[in-house]
Coordinates of C-alpha atoms in Angstrom, one line a residue:
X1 CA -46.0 75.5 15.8
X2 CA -46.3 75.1 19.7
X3 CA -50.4 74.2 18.9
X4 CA -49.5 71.5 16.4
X5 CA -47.6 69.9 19.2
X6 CA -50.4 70.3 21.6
X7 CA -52.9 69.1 19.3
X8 CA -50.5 65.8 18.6
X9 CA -50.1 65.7 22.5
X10 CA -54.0 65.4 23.3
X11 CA -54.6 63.3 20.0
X12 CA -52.4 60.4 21.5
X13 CA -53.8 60.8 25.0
X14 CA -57.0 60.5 23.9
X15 CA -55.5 57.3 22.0
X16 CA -54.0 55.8 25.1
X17 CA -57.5 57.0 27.0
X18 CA -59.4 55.1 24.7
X19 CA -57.4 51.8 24.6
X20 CA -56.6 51.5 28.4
X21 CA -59.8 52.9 30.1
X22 CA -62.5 51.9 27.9
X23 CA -64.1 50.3 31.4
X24 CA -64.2 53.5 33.5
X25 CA -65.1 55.6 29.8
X26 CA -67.9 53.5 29.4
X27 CA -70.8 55.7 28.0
X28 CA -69.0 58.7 27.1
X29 CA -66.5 56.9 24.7
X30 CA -68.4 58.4 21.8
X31 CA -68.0 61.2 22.5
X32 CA -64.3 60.8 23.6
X33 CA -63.6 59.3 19.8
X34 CA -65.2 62.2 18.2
X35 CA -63.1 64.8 19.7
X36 CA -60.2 63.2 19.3
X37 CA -61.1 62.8 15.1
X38 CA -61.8 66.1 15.0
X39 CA -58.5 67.1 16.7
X40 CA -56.7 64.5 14.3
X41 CA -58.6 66.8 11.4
X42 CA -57.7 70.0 12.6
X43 CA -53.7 68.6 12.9
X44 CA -53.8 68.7 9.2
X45 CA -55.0 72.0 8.7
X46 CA -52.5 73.1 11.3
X47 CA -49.3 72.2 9.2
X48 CA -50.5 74.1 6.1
X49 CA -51.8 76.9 8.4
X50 CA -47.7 77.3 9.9
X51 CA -46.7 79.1 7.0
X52 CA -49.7 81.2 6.8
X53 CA -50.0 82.8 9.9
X54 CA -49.2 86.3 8.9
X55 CA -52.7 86.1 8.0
X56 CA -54.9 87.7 11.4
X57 CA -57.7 84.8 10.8
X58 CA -55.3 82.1 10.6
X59 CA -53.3 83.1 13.1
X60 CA -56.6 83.7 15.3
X61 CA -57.7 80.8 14.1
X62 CA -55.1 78.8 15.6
X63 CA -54.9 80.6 18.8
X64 CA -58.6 79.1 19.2
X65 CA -57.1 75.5 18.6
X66 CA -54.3 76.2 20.9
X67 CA -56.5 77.0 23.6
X68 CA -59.0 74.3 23.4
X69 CA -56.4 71.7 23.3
X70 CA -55.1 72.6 26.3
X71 CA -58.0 72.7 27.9
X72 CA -59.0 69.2 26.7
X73 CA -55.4 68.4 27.5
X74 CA -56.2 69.7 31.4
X75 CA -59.8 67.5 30.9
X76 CA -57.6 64.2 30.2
X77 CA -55.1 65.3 32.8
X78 CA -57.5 65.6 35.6
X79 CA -59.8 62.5 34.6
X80 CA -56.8 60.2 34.7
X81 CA -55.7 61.2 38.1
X82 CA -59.2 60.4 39.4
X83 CA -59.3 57.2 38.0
X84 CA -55.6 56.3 39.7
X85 CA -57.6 57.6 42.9
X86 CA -59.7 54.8 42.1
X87 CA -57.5 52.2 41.6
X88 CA -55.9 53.2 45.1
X89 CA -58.8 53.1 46.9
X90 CA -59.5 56.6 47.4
X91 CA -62.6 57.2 45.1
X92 CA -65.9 54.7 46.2
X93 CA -68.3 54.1 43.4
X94 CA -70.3 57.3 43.6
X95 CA -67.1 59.6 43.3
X96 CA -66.3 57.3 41.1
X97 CA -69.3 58.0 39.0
X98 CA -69.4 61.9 39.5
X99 CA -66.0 61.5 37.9
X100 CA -67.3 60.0 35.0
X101 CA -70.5 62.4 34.4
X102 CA -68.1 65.4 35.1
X103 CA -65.7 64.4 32.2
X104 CA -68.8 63.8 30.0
X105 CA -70.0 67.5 30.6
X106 CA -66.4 69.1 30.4
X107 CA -66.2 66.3 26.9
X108 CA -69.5 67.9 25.7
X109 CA -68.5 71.7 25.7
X110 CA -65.1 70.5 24.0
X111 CA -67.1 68.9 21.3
X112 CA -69.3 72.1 21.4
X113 CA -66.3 75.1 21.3
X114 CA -64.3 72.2 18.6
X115 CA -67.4 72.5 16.6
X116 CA -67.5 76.2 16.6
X117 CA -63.9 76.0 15.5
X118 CA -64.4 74.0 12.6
X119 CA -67.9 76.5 11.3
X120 CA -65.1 79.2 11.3
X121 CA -62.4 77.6 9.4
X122 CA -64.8 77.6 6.6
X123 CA -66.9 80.6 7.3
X124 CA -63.7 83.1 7.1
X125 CA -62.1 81.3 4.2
X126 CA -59.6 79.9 6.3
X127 CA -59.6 76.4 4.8
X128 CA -58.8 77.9 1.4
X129 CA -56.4 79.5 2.9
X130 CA -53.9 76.8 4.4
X131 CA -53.2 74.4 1.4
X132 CA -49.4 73.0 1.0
X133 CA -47.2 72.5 2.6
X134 CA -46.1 68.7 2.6
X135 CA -42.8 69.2 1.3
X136 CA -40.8 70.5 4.0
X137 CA -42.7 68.0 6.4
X138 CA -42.0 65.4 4.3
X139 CA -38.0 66.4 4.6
X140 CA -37.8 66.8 7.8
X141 CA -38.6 63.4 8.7
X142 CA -36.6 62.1 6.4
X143 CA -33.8 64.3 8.1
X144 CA -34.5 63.2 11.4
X145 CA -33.8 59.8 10.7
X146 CA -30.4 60.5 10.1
X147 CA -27.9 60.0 13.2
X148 CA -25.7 62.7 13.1
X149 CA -21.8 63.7 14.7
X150 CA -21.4 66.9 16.2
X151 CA -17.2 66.6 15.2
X152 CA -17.8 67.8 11.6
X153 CA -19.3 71.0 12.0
X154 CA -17.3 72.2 15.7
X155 CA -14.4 73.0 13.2
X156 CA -16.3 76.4 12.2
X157 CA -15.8 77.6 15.5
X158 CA -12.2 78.7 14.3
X159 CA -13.2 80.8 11.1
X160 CA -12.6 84.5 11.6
X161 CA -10.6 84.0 14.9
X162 CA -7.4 82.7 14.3
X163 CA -5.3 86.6 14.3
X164 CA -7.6 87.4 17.3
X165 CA -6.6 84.5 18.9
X166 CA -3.1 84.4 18.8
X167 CA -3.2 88.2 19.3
X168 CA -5.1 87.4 22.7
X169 CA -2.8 84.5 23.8
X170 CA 0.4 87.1 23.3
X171 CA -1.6 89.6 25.3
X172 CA -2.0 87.2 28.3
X173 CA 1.2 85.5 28.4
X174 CA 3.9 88.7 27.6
X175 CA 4.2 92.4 28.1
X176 CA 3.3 93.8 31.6
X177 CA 3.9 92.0 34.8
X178 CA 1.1 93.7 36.8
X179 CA -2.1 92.4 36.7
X180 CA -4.1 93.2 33.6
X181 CA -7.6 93.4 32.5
X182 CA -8.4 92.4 29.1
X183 CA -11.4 93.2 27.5
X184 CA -13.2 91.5 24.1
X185 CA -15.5 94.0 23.1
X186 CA -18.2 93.9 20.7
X187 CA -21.7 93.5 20.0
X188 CA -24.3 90.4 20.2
X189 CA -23.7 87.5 18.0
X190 CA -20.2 88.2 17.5
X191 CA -18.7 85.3 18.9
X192 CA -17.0 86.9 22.0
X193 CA -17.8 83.9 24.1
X194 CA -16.6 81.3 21.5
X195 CA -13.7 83.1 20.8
X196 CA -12.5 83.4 24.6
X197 CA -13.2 80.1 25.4
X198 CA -10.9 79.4 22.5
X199 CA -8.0 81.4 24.2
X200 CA -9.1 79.7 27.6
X201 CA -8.5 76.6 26.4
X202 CA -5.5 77.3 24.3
X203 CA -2.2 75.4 25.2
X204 CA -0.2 78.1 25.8
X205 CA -2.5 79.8 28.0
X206 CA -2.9 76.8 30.0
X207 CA 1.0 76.2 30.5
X208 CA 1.6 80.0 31.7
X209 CA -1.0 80.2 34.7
X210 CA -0.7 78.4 37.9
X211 CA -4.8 78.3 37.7
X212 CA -7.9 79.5 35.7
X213 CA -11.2 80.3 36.3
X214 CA -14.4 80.9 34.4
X215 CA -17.6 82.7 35.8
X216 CA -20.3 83.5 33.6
X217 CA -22.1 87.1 34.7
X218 CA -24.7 87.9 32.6
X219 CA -27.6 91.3 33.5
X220 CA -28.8 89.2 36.5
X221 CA -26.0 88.2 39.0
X222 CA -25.4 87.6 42.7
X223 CA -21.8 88.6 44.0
X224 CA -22.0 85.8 46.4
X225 CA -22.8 82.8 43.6
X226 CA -20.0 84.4 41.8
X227 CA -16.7 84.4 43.8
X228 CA -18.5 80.8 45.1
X229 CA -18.2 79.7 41.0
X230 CA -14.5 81.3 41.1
X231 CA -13.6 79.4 44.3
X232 CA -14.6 75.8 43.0
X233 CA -13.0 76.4 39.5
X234 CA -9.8 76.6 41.9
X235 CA -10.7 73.9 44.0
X236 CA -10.6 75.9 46.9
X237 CA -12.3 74.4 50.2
X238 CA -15.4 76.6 51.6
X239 CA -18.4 76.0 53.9
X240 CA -20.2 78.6 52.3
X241 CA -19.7 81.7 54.6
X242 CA -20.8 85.4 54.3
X243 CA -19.3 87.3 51.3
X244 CA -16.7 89.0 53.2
X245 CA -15.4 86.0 54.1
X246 CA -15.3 84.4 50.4
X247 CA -13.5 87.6 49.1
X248 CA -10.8 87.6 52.0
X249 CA -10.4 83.7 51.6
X250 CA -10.2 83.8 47.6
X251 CA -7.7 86.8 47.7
X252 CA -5.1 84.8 49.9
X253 CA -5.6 82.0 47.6
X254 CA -4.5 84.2 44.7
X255 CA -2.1 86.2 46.3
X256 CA 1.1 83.1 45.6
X257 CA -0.3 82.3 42.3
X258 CA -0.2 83.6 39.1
X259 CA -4.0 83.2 38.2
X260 CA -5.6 83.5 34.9
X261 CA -9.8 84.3 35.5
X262 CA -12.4 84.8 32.3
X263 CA -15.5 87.0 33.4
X264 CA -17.8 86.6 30.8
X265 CA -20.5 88.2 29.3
X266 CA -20.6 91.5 31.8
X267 CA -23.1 94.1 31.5
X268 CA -22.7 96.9 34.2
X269 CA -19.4 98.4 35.8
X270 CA -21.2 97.8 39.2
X271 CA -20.5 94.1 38.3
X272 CA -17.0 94.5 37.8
X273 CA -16.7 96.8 40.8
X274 CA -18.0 93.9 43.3
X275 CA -15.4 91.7 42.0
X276 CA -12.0 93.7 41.1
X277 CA -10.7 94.1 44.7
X278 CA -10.8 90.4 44.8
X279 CA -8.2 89.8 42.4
X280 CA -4.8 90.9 43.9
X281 CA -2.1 92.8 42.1
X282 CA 1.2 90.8 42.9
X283 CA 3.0 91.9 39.7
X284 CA 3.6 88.3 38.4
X285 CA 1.7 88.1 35.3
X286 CA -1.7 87.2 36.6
X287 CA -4.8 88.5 34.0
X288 CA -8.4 88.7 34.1
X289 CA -10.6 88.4 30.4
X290 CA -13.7 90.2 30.3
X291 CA -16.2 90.1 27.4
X292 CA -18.9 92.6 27.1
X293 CA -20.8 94.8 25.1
X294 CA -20.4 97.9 26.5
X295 CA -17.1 99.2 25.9
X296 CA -17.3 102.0 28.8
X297 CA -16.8 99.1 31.3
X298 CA -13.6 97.9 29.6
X299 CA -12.3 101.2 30.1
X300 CA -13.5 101.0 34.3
X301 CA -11.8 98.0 34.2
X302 CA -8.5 99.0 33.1
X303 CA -8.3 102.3 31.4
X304 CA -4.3 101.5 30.8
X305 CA -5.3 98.5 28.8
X306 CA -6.7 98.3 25.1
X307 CA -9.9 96.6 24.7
X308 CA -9.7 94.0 22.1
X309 CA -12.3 95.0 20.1
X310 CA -13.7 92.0 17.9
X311 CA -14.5 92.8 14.1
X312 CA -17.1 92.0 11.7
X313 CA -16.4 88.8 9.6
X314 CA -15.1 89.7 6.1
X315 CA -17.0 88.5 2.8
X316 CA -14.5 85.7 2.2
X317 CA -14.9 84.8 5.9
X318 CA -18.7 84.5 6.3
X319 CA -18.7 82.5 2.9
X320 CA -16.4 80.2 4.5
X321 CA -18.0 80.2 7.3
X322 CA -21.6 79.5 5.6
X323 CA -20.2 76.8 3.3
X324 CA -19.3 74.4 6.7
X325 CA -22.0 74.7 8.4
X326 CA -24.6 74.4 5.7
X327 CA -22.3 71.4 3.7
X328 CA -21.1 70.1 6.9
X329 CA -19.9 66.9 5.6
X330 CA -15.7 67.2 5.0
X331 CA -14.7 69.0 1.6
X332 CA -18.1 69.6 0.4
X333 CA -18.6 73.1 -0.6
X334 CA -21.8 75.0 -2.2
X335 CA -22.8 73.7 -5.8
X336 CA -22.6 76.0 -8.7
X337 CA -25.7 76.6 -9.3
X338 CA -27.2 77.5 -5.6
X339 CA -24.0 80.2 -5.1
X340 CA -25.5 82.9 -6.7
X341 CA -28.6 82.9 -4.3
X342 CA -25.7 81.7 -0.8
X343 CA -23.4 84.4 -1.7
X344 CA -26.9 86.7 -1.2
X345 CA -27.9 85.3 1.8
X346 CA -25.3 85.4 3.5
X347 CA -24.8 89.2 2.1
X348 CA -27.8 89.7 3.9
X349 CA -25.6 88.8 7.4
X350 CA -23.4 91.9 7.0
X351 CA -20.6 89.5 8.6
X352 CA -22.1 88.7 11.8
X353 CA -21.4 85.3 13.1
X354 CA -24.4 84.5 14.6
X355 CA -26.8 85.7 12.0
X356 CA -24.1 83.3 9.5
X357 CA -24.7 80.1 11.3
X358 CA -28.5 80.3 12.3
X359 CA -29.1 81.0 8.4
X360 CA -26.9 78.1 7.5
X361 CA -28.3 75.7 10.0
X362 CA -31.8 76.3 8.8
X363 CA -30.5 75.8 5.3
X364 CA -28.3 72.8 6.4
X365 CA -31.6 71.0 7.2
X366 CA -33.5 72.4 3.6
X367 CA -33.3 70.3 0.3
X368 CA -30.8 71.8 -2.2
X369 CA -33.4 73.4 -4.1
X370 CA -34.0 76.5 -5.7
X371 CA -37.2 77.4 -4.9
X372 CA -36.0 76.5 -1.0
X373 CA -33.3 79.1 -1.1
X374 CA -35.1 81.5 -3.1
X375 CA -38.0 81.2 0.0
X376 CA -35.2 81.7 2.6
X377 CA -33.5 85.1 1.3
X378 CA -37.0 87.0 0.4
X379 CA -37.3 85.8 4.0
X380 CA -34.4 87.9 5.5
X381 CA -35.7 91.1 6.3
X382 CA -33.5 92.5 9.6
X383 CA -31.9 96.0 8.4
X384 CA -27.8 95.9 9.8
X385 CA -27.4 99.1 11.6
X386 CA -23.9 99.6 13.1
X387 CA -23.1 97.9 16.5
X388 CA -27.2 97.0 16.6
X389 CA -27.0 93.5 17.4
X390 CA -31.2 93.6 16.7
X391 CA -31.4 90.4 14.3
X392 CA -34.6 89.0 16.1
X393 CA -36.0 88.8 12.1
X394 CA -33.1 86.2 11.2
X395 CA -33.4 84.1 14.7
X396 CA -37.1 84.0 14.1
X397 CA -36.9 82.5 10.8
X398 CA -35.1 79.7 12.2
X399 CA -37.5 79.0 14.8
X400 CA -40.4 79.3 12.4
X401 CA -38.6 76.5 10.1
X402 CA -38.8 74.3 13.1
X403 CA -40.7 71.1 12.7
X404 CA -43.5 71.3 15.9
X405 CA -42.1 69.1 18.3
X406 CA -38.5 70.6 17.8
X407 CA -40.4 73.8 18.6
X408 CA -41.3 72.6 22.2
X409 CA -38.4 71.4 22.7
X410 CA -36.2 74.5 21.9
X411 CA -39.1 77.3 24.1
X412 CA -38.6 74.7 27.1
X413 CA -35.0 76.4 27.4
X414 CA -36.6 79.5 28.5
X415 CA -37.1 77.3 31.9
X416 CA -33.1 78.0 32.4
X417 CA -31.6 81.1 33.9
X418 CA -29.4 83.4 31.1
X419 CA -25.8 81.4 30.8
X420 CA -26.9 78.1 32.2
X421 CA -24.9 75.5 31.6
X422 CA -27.8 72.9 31.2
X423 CA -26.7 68.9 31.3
X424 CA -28.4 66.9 27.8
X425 CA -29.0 64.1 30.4
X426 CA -31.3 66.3 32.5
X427 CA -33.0 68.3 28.9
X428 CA -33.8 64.6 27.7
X429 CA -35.6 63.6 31.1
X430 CA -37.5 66.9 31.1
X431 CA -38.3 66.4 27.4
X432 CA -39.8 63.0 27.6
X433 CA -41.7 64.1 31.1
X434 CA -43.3 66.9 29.2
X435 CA -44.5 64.6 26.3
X436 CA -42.5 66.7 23.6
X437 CA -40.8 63.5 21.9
X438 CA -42.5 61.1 20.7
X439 CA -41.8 57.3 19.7
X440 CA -40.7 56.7 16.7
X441 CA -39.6 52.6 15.4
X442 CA -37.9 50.8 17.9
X443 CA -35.7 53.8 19.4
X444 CA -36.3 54.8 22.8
X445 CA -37.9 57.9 23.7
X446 CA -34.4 58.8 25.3
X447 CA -32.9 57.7 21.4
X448 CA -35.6 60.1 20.0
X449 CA -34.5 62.8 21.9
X450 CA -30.7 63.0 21.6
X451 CA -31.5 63.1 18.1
X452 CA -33.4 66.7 18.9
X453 CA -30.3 67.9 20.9
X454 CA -28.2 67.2 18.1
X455 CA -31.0 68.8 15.3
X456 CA -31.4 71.8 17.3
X457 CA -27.0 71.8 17.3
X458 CA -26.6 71.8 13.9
X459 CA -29.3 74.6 13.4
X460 CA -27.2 76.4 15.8
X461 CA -29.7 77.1 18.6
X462 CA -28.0 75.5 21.0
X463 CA -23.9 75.4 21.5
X464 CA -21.9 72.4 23.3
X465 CA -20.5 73.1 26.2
X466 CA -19.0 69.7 27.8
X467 CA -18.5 66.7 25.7
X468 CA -17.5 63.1 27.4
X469 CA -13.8 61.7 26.4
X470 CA -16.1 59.5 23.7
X471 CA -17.5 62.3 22.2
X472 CA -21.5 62.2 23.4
X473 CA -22.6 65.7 24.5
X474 CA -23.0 66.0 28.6
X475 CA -24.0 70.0 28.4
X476 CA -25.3 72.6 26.5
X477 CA -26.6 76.6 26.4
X478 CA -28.0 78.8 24.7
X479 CA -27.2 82.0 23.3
X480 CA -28.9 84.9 24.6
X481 CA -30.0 86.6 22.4
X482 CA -31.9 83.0 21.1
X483 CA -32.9 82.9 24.7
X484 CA -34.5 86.6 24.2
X485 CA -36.0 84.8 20.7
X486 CA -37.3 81.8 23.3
X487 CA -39.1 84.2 26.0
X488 CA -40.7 86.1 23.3
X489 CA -42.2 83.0 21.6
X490 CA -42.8 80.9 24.9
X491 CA -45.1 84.3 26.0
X492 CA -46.5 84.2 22.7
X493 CA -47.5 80.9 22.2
X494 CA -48.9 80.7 26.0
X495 CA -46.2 77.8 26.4
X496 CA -44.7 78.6 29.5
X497 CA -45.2 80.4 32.9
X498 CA -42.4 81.9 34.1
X499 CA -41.9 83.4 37.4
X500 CA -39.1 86.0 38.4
X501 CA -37.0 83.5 39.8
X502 CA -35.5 80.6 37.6
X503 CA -36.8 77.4 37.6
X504 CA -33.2 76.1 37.9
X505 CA -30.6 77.1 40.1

């Protein structure tokens, strides 16, 4: 819950207010003290009130504490900028004073709107309302204090893929010399991506071109960025001219090779249309690998060439599949008496891989309890319609099992463009910046939040992308349609302003 972690945010400021600028507080400490106790109050109510907020008073109810924590948050924000001023020598005593008075007006109508807050939790029954909850809290701090490996559950990539993959890898390396484009077709949380990164990387793909290439598309594109993206996977030399020049440049490049390019993840034929005269037919082998959703623009692409269209995981498959990621450790497998209620979840998944893996990373992070997994399938309430890749319901419920700061950290993704390939270095700094992680023994904040990157992993909200030759994780993304999940909530929960343009180019 985005205002549990606002509340926590506001609740230490205060704290470090209180402790390191008693001086310049000076008569309006009182006052300062009792907001901060009643936010530390309201925290409580908050965790109870997570589950609960199906409820429209609870859920206004915390909207109300949202807001007026930001605002205090603003309050804090703005006073301790003044009293920096101060210590530069840009505020004389009067200012200096005005600054004082003005946060002792701004404290006084916090107190005033906090207490209004607190007349309505018990005037509307709220208070009766929000009890429980400790368990799962409980658990996931236990949880976190476990350092976790990403190596034992990257093997569950492979599970359904293995005929598509060496079907694929035939397909690239035999049959027609001229150039061909291959298409994996299918719809959203299929694993289209995983699996042709698979291929991509695959030995014998490798060995058969002269050079490969990997561009990410996505619904928002710019030609230019893209054969730019193409040109440096091949190392080739540029000073950035016009497009023109890029496309004439990259075909002579191409032209003696036998080249191997993946576009992935493209939405509209006018996409492909920009690109295709870029690639040159030489009529040695060379291939191109789309994935999309829409199988009309296989068919533009290369009508003389069969889209590979990628299948629904079979029951055996998904229960495989569900077993590794939710028992994660090496041969550990569901216990007799929680298969009745897995085999029913993942049921419930209709054999799509996405909707498999978020389930089982919520459950992977859930004490082996009945009552836990009973909660979890009455939970599951998406309908599987044919080719609707709608499972918004199942993405949610992982979100909302979130513990609060994991929350923040997971709607700050929404800052990246669609397909980013964000570096964990970079997501850490920005993390600690924004106050999401907080200190916990004597691990650094940086500590603290490498342990979120790998949480939010496991859960499968976030994939690896690069890893280091020692194993630590350099890069990350997210899937789109949990980046959908992550706009929808961040708009939601007020979290974040986003302009048209990305934050991060």
């Amino acid at each position: 819950m985005i205002a549990e972690a606002v509340v926590s945010s506001v609740i230490e400021k205060l704290g470090d207010l209180l402790i390191h600028e008693g001086f310049f507080l000076r008569e309006v400490c009182g006052e300062v003290e009792w907001v901060q106790k009643e936010l530390t109050w309201m925290q409580a109510f908050l965790k109870d009130a997570e589950t609960k907020q199906n409820d429209a008073r609870v859920k206004k109810w915390v909207e109300d504490v949202r807001d007026i924590a930001y605002k205090a948050e603003d309050i804090i924000d703005e006073f301790i900028f003044k009293i920096e001023q101060k210590r530069r020598g840009f505020l004389g005593p009067i200012k200096k004073t005005f600054a004082r008075h003005q946060l002792g007006k701004e404290i006084e109508k916090i107190k005033n709107q906090l207490d209004e807050i607190s007349k309505r939790r018990s005037n509307y029954g709220i208070k009766d309302l929000c009890q429980g909850g400790e368990g799962s809290s409980s658990m996931s701090e236990s949880l976190r204090e476990q350092r976790r490996t990403s190596h034992l559950y990257e093997q569950t990539e492979l599970i359904g893929f293995q005929e598509d993959i060496r079907t694929l890898v035939a397909r690239l390396s035999e049959g027609d010399r001229r150039r061909c484009v291959i298409s994996i077709v299918g719809m959203g949380g299929l694993g289209k991506t995983t699996l042709a990164k698979k291929v991509y990387n695959h030995d014998a793909v490798k060995k058969h071109f002269n050079c490969c290439a990997w561009i990410y598309v996505s619904q928002e594109y710019n030609v230019k960025d893209l054969l730019l993206s193409i040109m440096r996977c091949f190392m080739i030399p540029t000073e950035d001219p016009n497009v023109d020049q890029l496309r004439v440049k990259l075909f002579e490049h191409l032209m003696v090779r036998r080249y191997f390019v993946v576009v992935d993840d493209i939405w509209k034929t006018e996409a492909w249309d920009a690109l295709a005269a870029t690639f040159p037919d030489t009529n040695n082998g060379s291939r191109i690998l789309l994935t999309t959703r829409n199988k009309d623009i296989a068919t533009d692409a290369d009508a003389r060439c069969r889209p590979h269209e990628l299948q629904l995981l079979r029951e055996d498959e998904s229960w495989e599949l569900f077993n590794k990621k939710v028992f994660f450790q090496e041969d550990s497998h569901c216990p007799q008496y929680l298969e009745g209620l897995g085999r029913q979840i993942v049921a419930k998944c209709h054999g799509l891989p996405l909707a498999v893996v978020v389930i089982s990373g919520l459950l992977s992070r859930k004490p082996g309890l009945l009552s836990e997994w009973e909660k979890v399938l009455k939970s599951i309430s998406w309908q599987f319609v044919e080719g609707d890749a709608n499972i918004s319901p199942i993405l949610a419920l992982s979100y909302e099992d979130l513990p609060y700061h994991l929350k923040s950290c997971f709607l700050y993704l929404v800052a990246f463009p669609e397909n980013y390939e964000i570096s964990v270095e970079e997501l850490i700094w920005f993390w600690v910046a924004e106050g999401f992680v907080h200190a916990r023994g004597a691990e650094t904040l940086e500590e603290v939040a490498e342990d979120c990157v790998q949480e939010l992993i496991q859960r499968s909200l976030i994939q690896v992308v690069k890893k280091s030759f020692i194993g630590t994780i350099k890069s990350c993304r997210i899937h789109d349609l949990l980046r959908d999940l992550s706009i929808s909530k961040a708009k939601e929960e007020n979290f974040l302003h986003r302009d048209t343009d990305p934050l991060f180019m």
